[in-house]
Coordinates of C-alpha atoms and ligand atoms in Angstrom, one line a residue:
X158 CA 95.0 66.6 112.2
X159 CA 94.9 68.3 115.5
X160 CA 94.2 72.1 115.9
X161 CA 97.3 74.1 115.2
X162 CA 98.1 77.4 117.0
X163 CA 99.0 80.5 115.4
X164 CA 100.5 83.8 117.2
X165 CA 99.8 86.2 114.3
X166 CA 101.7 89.5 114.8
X167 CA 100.5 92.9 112.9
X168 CA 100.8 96.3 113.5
X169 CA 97.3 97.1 112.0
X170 CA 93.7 95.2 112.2
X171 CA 90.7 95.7 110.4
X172 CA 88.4 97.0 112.1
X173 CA 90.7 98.4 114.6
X174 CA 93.1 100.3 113.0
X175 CA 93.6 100.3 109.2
X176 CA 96.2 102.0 106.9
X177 CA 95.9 99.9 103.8
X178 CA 95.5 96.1 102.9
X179 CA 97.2 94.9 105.8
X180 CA 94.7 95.2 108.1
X181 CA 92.1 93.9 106.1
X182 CA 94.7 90.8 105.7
X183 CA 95.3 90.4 109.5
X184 CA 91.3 90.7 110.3
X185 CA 89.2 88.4 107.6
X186 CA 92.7 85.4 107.6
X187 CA 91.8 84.3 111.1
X188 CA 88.3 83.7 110.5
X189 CA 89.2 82.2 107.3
X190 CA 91.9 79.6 109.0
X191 CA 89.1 78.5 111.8
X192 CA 86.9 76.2 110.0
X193 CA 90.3 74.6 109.0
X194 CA 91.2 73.3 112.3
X195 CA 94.0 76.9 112.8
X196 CA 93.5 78.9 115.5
X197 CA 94.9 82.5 115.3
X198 CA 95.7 85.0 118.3
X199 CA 96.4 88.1 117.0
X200 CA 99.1 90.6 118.8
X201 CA 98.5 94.5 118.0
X202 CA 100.7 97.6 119.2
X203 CA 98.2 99.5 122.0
X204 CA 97.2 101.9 120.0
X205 CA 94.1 103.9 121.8
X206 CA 92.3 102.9 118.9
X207 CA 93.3 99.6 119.7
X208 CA 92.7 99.9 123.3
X209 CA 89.4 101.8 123.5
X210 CA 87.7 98.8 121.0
X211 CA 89.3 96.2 122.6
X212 CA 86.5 94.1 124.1
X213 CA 86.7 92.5 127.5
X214 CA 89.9 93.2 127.8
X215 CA 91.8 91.6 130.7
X216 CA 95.5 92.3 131.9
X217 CA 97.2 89.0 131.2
X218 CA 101.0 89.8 132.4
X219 CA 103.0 92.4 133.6
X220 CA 106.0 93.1 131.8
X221 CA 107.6 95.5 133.6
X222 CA 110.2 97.7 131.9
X223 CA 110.1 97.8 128.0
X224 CA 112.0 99.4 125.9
X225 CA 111.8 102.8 127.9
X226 CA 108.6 102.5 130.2
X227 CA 106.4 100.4 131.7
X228 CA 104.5 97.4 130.1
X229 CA 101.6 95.2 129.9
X230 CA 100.1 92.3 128.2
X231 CA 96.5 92.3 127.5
X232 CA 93.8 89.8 126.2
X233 CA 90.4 90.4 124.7
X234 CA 88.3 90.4 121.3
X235 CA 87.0 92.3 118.5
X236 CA 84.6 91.4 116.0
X237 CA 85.2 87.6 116.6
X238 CA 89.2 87.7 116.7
X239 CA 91.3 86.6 119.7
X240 CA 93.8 89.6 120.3
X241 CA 96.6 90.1 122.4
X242 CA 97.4 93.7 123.0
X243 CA 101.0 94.9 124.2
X244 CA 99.9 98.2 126.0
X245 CA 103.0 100.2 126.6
X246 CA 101.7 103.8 126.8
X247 CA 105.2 105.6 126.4
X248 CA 105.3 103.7 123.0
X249 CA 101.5 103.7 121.3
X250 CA 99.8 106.5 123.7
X251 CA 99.9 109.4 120.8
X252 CA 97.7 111.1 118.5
X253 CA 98.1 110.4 115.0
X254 CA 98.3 107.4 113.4
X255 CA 100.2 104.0 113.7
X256 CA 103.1 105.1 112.2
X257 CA 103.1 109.1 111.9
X258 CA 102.3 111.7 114.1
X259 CA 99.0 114.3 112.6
X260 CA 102.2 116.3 111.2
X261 CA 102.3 113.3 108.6
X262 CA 105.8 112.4 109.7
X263 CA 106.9 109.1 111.1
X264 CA 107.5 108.9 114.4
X265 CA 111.1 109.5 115.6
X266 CA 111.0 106.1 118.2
X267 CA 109.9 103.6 115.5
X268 CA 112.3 101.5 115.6
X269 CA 111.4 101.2 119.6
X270 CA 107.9 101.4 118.9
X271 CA 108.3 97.7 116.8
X272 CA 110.9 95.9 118.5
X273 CA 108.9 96.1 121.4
X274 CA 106.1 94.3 119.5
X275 CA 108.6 91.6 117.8
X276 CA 110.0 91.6 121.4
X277 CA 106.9 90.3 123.3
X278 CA 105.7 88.1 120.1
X279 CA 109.0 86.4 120.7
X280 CA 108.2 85.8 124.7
X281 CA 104.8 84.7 123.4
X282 CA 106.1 82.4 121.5
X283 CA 108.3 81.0 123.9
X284 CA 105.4 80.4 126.3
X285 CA 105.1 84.2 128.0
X286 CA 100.9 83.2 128.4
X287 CA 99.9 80.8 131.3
X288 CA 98.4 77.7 129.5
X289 CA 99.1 78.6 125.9
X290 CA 102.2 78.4 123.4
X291 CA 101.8 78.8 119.6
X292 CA 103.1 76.2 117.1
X293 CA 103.6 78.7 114.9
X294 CA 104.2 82.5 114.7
X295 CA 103.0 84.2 111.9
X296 CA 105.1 88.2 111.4
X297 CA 103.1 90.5 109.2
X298 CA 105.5 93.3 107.2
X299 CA 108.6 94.9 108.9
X300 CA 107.1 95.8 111.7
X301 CA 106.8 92.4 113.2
X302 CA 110.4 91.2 111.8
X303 CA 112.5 91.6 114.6
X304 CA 110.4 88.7 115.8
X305 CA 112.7 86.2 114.3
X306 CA 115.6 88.0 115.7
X307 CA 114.8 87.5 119.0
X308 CA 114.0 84.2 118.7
X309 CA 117.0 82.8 117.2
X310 CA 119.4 84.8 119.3
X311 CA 118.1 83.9 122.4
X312 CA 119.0 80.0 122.6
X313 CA 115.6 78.7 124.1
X314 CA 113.1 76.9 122.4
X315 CA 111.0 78.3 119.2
X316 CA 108.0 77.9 117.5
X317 CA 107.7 78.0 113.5
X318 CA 108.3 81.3 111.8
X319 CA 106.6 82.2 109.1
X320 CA 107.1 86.0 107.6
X321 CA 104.8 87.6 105.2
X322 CA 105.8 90.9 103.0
X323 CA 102.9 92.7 102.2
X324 CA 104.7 95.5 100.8
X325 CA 108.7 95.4 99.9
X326 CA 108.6 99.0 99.6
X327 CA 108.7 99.9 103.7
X328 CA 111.2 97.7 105.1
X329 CA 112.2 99.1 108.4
X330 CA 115.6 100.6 107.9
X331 CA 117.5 101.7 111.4
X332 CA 120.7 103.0 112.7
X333 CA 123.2 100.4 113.4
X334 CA 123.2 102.2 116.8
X335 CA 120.5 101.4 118.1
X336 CA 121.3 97.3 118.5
X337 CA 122.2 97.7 121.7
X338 CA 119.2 99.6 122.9
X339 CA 117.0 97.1 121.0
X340 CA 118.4 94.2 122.8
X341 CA 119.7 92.4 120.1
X342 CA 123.1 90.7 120.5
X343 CA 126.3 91.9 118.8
X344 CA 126.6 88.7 116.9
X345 CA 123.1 89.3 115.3
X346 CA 124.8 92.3 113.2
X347 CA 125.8 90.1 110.4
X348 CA 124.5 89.4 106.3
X349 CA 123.0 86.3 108.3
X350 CA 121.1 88.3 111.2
X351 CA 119.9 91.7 111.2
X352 CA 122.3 93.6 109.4
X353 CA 121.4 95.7 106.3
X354 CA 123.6 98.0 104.2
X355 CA 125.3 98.8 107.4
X356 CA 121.9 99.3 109.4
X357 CA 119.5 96.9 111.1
X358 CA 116.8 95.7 108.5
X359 CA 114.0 94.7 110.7
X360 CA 112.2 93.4 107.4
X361 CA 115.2 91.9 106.3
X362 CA 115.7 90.4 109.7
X363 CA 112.6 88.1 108.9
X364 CA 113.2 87.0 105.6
X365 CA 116.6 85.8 106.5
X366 CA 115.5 84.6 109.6
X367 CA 112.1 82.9 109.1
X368 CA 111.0 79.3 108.5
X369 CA 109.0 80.1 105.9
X370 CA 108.6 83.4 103.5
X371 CA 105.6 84.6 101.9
X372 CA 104.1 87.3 99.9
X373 CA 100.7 88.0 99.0
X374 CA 100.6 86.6 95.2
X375 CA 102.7 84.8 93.4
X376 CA 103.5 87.0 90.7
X377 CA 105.1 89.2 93.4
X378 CA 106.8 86.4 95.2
X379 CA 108.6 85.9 91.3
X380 CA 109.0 89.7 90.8
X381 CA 111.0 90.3 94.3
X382 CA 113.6 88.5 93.6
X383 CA 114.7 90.3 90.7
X384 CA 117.0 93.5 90.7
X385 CA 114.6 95.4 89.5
X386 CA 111.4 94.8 91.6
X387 CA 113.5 93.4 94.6
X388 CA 114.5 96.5 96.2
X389 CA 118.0 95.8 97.5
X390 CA 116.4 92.0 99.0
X391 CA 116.4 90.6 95.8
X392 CA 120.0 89.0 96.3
X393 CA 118.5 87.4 99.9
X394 CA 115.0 86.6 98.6
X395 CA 116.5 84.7 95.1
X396 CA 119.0 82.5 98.0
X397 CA 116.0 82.1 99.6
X398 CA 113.1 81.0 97.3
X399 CA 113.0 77.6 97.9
X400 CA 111.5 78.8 101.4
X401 CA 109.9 82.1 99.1
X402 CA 105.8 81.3 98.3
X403 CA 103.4 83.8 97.0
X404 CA 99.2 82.8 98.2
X405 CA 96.8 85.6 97.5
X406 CA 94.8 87.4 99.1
X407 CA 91.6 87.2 99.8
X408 CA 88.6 89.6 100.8
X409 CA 86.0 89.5 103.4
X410 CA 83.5 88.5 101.5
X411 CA 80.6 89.1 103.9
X412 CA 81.6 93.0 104.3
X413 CA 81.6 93.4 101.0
X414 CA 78.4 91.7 99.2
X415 CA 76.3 93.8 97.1
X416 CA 73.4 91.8 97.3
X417 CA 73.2 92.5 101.6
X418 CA 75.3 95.5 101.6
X419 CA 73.6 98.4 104.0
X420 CA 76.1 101.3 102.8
X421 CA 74.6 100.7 99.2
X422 CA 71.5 102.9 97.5
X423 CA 70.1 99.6 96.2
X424 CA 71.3 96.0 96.8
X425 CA 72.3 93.4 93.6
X426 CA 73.4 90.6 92.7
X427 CA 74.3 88.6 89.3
X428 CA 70.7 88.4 88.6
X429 CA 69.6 91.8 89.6
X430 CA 72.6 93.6 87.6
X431 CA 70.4 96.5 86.2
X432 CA 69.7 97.6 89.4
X433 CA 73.8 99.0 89.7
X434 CA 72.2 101.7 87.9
X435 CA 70.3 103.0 91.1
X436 CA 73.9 103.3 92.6
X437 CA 75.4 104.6 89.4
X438 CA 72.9 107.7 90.0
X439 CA 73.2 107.7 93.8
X440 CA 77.6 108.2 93.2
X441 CA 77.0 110.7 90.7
X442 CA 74.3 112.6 92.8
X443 CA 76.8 112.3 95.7
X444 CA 79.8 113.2 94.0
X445 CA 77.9 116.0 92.1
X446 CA 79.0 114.3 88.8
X447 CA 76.5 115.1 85.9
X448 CA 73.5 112.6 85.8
X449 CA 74.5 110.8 82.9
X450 CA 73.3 107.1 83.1
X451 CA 75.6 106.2 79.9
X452 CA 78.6 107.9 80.4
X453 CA 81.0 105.9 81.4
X454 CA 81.9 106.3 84.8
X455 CA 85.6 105.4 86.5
X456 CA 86.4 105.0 90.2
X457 CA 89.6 104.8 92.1
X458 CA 89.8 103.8 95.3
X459 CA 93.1 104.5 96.8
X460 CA 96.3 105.4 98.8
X461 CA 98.0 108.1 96.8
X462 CA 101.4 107.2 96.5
X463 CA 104.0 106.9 93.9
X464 CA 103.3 102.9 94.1
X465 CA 99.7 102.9 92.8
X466 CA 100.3 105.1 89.1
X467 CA 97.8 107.7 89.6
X468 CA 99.9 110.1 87.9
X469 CA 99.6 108.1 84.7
X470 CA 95.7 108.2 85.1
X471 CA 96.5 112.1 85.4
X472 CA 98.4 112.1 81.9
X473 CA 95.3 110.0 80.8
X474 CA 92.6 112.4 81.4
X475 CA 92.3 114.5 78.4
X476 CA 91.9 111.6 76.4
X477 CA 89.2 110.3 79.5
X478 CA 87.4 113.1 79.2
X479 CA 87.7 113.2 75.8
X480 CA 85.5 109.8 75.0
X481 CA 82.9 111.1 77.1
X482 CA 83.4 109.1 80.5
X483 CA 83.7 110.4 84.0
X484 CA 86.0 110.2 87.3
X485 CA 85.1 109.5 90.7
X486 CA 88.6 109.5 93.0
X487 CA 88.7 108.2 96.4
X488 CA 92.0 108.8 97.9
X489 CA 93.9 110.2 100.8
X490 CA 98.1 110.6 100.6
X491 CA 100.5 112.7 98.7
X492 CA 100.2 116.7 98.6
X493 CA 101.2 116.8 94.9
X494 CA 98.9 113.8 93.6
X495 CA 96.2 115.4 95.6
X496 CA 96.6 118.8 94.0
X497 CA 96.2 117.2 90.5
X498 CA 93.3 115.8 91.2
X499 CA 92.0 119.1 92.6
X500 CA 93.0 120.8 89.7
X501 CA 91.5 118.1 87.3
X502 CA 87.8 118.3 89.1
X503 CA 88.1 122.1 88.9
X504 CA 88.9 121.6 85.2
X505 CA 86.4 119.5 84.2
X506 CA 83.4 120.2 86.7
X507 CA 80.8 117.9 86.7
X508 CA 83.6 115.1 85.1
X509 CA 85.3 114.6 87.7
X510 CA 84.7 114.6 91.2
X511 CA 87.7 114.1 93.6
X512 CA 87.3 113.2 97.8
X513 CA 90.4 113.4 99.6
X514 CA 89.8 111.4 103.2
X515 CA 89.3 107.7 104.1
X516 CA 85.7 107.3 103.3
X517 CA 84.9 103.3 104.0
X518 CA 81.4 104.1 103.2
X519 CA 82.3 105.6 100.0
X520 CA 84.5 103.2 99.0
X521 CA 82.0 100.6 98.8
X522 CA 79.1 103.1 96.9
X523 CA 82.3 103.3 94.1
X524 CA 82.7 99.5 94.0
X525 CA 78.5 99.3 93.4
X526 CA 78.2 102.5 91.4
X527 CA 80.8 103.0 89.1
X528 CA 81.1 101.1 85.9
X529 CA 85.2 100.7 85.9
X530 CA 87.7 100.3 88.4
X531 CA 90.7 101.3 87.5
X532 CA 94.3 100.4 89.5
X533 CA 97.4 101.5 87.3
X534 CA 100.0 100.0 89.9
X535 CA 103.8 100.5 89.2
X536 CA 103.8 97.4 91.4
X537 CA 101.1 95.9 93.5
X538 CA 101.8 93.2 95.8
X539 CA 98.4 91.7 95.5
X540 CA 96.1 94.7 95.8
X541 CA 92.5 94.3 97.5
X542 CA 90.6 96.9 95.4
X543 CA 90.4 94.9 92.3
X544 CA 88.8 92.1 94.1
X545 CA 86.0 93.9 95.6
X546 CA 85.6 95.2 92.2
X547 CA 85.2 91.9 91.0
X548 CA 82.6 90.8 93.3
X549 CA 80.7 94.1 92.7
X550 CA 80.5 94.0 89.1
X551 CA 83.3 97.0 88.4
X552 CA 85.2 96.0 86.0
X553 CA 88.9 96.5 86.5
X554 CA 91.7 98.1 84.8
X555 CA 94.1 97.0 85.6
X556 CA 98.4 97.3 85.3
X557 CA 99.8 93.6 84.2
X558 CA 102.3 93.9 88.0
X559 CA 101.9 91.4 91.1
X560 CA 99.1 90.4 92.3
X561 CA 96.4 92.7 89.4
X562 CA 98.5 90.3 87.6
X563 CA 96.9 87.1 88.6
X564 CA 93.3 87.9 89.6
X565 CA 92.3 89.9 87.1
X566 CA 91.5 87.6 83.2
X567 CA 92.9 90.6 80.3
X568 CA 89.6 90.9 78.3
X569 CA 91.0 89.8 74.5
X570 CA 88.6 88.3 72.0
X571 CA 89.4 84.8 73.0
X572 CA 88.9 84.7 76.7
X573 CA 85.4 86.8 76.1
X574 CA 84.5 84.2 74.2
X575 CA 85.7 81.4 76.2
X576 CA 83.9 83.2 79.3
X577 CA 87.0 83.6 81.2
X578 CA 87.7 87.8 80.6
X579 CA 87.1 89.6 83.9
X580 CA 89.0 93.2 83.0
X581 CA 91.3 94.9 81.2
X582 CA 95.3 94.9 81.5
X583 CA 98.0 96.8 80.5
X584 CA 102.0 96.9 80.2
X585 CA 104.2 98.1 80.5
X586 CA 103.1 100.6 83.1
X587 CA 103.2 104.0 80.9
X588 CA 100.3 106.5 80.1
X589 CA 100.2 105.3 76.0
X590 CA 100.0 101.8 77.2
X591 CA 96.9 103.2 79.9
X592 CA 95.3 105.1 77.4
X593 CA 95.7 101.9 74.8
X594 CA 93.6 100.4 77.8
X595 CA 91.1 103.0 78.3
X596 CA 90.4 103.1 75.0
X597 CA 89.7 99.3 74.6
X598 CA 87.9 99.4 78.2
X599 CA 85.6 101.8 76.6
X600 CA 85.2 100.1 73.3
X601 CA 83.7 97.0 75.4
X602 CA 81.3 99.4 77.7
X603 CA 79.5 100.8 74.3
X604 CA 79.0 96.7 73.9
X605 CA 76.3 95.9 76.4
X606 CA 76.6 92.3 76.0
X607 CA 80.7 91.9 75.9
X608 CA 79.8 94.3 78.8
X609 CA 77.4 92.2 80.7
X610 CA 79.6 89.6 80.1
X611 CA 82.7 90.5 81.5
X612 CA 80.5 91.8 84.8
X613 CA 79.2 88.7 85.3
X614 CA 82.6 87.0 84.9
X615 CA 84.1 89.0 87.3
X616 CA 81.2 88.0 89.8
X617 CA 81.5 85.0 89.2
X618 CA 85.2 84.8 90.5
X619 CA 85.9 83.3 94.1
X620 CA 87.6 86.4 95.8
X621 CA 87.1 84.9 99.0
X622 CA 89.9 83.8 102.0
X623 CA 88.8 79.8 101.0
X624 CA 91.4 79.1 99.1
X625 CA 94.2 80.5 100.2
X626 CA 93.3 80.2 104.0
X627 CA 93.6 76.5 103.2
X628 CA 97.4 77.0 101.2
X629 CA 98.3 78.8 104.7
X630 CA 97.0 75.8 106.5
X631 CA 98.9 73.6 104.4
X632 CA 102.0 76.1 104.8
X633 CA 101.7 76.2 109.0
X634 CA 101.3 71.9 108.8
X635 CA 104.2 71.6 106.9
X636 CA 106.4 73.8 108.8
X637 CA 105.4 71.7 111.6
X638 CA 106.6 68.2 110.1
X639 CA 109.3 69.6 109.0
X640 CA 109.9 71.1 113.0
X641 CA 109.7 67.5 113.7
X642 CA 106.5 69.4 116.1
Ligands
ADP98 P1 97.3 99.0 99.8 O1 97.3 98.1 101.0 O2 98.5 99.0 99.1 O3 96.8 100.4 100.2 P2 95.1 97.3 98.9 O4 94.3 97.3 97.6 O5 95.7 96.0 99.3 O6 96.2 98.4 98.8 O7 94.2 97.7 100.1 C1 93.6 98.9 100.3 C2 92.5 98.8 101.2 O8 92.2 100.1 101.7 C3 91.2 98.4 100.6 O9 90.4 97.7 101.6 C4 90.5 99.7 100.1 O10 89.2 99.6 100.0 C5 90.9 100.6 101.3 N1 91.1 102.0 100.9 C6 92.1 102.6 100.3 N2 91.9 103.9 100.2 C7 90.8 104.2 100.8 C8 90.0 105.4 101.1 N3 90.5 106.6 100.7 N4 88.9 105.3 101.8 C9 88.4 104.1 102.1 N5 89.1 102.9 101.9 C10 90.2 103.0 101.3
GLC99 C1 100.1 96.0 100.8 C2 100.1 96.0 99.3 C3 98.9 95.5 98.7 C4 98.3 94.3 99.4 C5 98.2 94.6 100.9 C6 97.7 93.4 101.7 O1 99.6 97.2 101.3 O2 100.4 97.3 98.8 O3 99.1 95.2 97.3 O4 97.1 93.9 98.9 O5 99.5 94.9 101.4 O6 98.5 92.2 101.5

């Protein structure tokens, strides 16, 4: 089959500008999809991260007037991507980051701020670029769902639209107001267009809109379309699921290797699996956790939010601390999760050790050093951590929700002895059931071989983009046929 040509449209790019999973997503999937005969240009918001790493950039098209000031398209690269860049300083030109101001609150002009991008990904699409026009156009999370809006509103010729939720929970919400000012038509503002309880759902705009839905596992893909995980879509998802597919994510699996990895104490691999215990001692120095090769050590990496159950891990530490382990917490987010993590370090000194920024360097020493990784989701729509825990011989705990779902093998005596176990799961998602989990976790660490065993499962797992980047292939050529393209 001939090459096809994807416009992929996200507001965040690993290693450009990262808030969570979707950047990693929107970087290592392109690189993924080339060997496969897809070709991805990426659009990104001009951030001045964006702009200032942007390499050879070039100005591709004026755009004039948009959406409040003036606009440009740009072209250029970073670390082997094709990007577009919409560089429309009165929109991205702000401190802060690519949502929220350094006050933490969201900017007042988001709405603006992302129909612009869906705007221009729509022109793209419809052949903006001298000498190239994408088969396919490929919106990333609310903030690239007005993209279908403005391509099936404006009459002229479209390319395939595929939309992919990476997280249900930030949909993109705005006054009904503002559908004038964001240039969408009066006859979009229906249950079959943009509307949305009475507002314009920009995430909601795609997944009514698009071709083709996706989400980034397939246990999520089920769980959205019932009233309890669906978060007010789960009526327009369930009418929709014949066009609903879940395809997991993968991770860049050349970042993160343990066996070349530079941010490590000491490189591993499979075969070299005592050596973890150079890092163990390297995190604990760092961290200023006791020196205690056998105790048990647990890392988090994560956003603090509501979403990812760290207050149940909270509830759980007594009882941690109790079997003798130890806490390493990598996190950056909510005041209140934040303080009771400061209060637990200063309560058990020496157990627990808490760092409150974005710490990318960090986060891989946790992945090689520390013996668990735990991830107590209420929901996870695939969730990246886990993986890399995989590959680095952590082994997981993780809640039975989305996508910790189905990559992580629940450790019971008959997939250890099958070979299959690669963690620990629990359910429902409630301290008892985490400290049921804990417990067991803990009960396989003081067995060095079940141990070993479920390591070297877990390393033995493909986390990388091969698989799926092909299912998305497959998706993209069948949207094509079916385009009659
Ligand atoms: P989400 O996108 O919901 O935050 P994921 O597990 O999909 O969750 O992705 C999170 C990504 O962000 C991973 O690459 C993880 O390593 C990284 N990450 C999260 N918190 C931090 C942090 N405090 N410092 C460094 N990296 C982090
Ligand atoms: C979202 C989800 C996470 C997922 C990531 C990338 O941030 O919370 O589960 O892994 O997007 O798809």
């Amino acid at each position: 089959m001939s090459q096809i040509e994807v416009l992929a449209v996200a507001s965040e790019l690993y290693p450009l500008v990262k808030t969570g999973g979707l950047a990693d997503v929107a970087g290592a999937l392109p690189k993924a999809l080339k060997p496969l005969g897809v070709r991805v240009r990426t659009l990104l918001p001009g951030y001045p991260a964006v702009l200032a790493g942007l390499e050879k950039p070039r100005a591709v098209k004026a755009l004039g007037e948009v959406y409040g000031g003036p606009a440009r398209l740009l072209a250029g690269g970073a670390d082997g991507l094709e990007l577009y860049v919409l560089d429309a300083p009165h929109l991205y030109d702000r401190p802060g980051g690519p949502y929220g101001g350094p006050d933490g609150k969201d900017f007042a002009d988001n709405a603006r701020r992302f129909a612009a991008l869906g705007w221009v990904a729509a022109r793209i699409g419809q052949g903006l670029v001298p000498r190239w026009r994408p088969q396919v156009v490929h919106a990333h999370d609310w903030q690239a769902g007005l993209t279908a809006a403005y391509l099936a509103y404006d009459g002229a010729a479209r390319p395939g639209v595929v939309c992919t939720i990476h997280n249900l929970a930030f949909q993109g919400q705005f006054d009904r107001r503002l559908l004038a000012e964001l240039g969408l038509p009066p006859q979009s503002f229906t249950a079959d267009g943009v509307e949305y309880y009475g507002d314009i759902g920009f995430l909601k705009a795609g997944v009514r809109l698009a071709d083709r839905i996706t989400t980034v596992s397939p246990t999520y893909a089920a769980e959205i379309c019932t009233a309890e995980r669906g978060m007010g879509m789960d009526g327009l998802l369930h009418g929709r699921a014949d066009r609903l597919s879940g395809i997991l994510n993968g991770i860049d699996t050349t970042t993160w290797d343990p066996a070349t990895d530079p941010l490590l104490a000491q490189a591993y691999d499979a075969a070299r699996l005592d050596a973890r215990a150079v890092n163990k001692a390297a995190l604990q120095k760092r961290l200023g956790l006791a020196a205690e090769p056998n105790a048990p050590l647990v890392g988090v990496v994560s956003r603090l939010s509501w979403q990812k159950g760290l207050d149940l891990l909270l509830a759980a530490l007594p009882m941690l601390m109790a079997e003798g382990a130890q806490l390493a917490v990598l996190g950056a987010g909510e005041p209140a999760l934040e303080q009771g993590f400061r209060a637990a370090a200063a309560a058990w000194p020496g157990r627990v050790a808490c760092v409150f920024a974005y710490d990318e360097p960090l986060a891989h020493q946790i992945q090689g050093g520390a013996d668990v990784l735990a991830v107590p989701s209420r929901f996870e729509p695939c969730g990246l951590t886990q993986l890399c825990a995989l590959r680095y011989g952590a082994v997981p705990l993780v809640a039975r929700v989305g996508g910790l779902a189905d990559t992580i093998i629940d450790a019971t005596p008959m997939s250890l002895a099958s070979g299959a176990a690669t963690g620990v799961q629990f359910a429902p998602v409630e301290t008892p059931m985490l400290e049921n989990a804990i417990r067991r976790t803990l009960e396989l660490y003081r067995a060095p071989e079940a141990w070993r065993r479920l390591q070297l499962n877990g390393m033995a797992t493909d986390v990388s983009w091969t698989q799926s980047a092909r299912r998305y292939a497959q998706l993209y050529a069948g949207l094509l046929v079916e385009r009659g393209a």
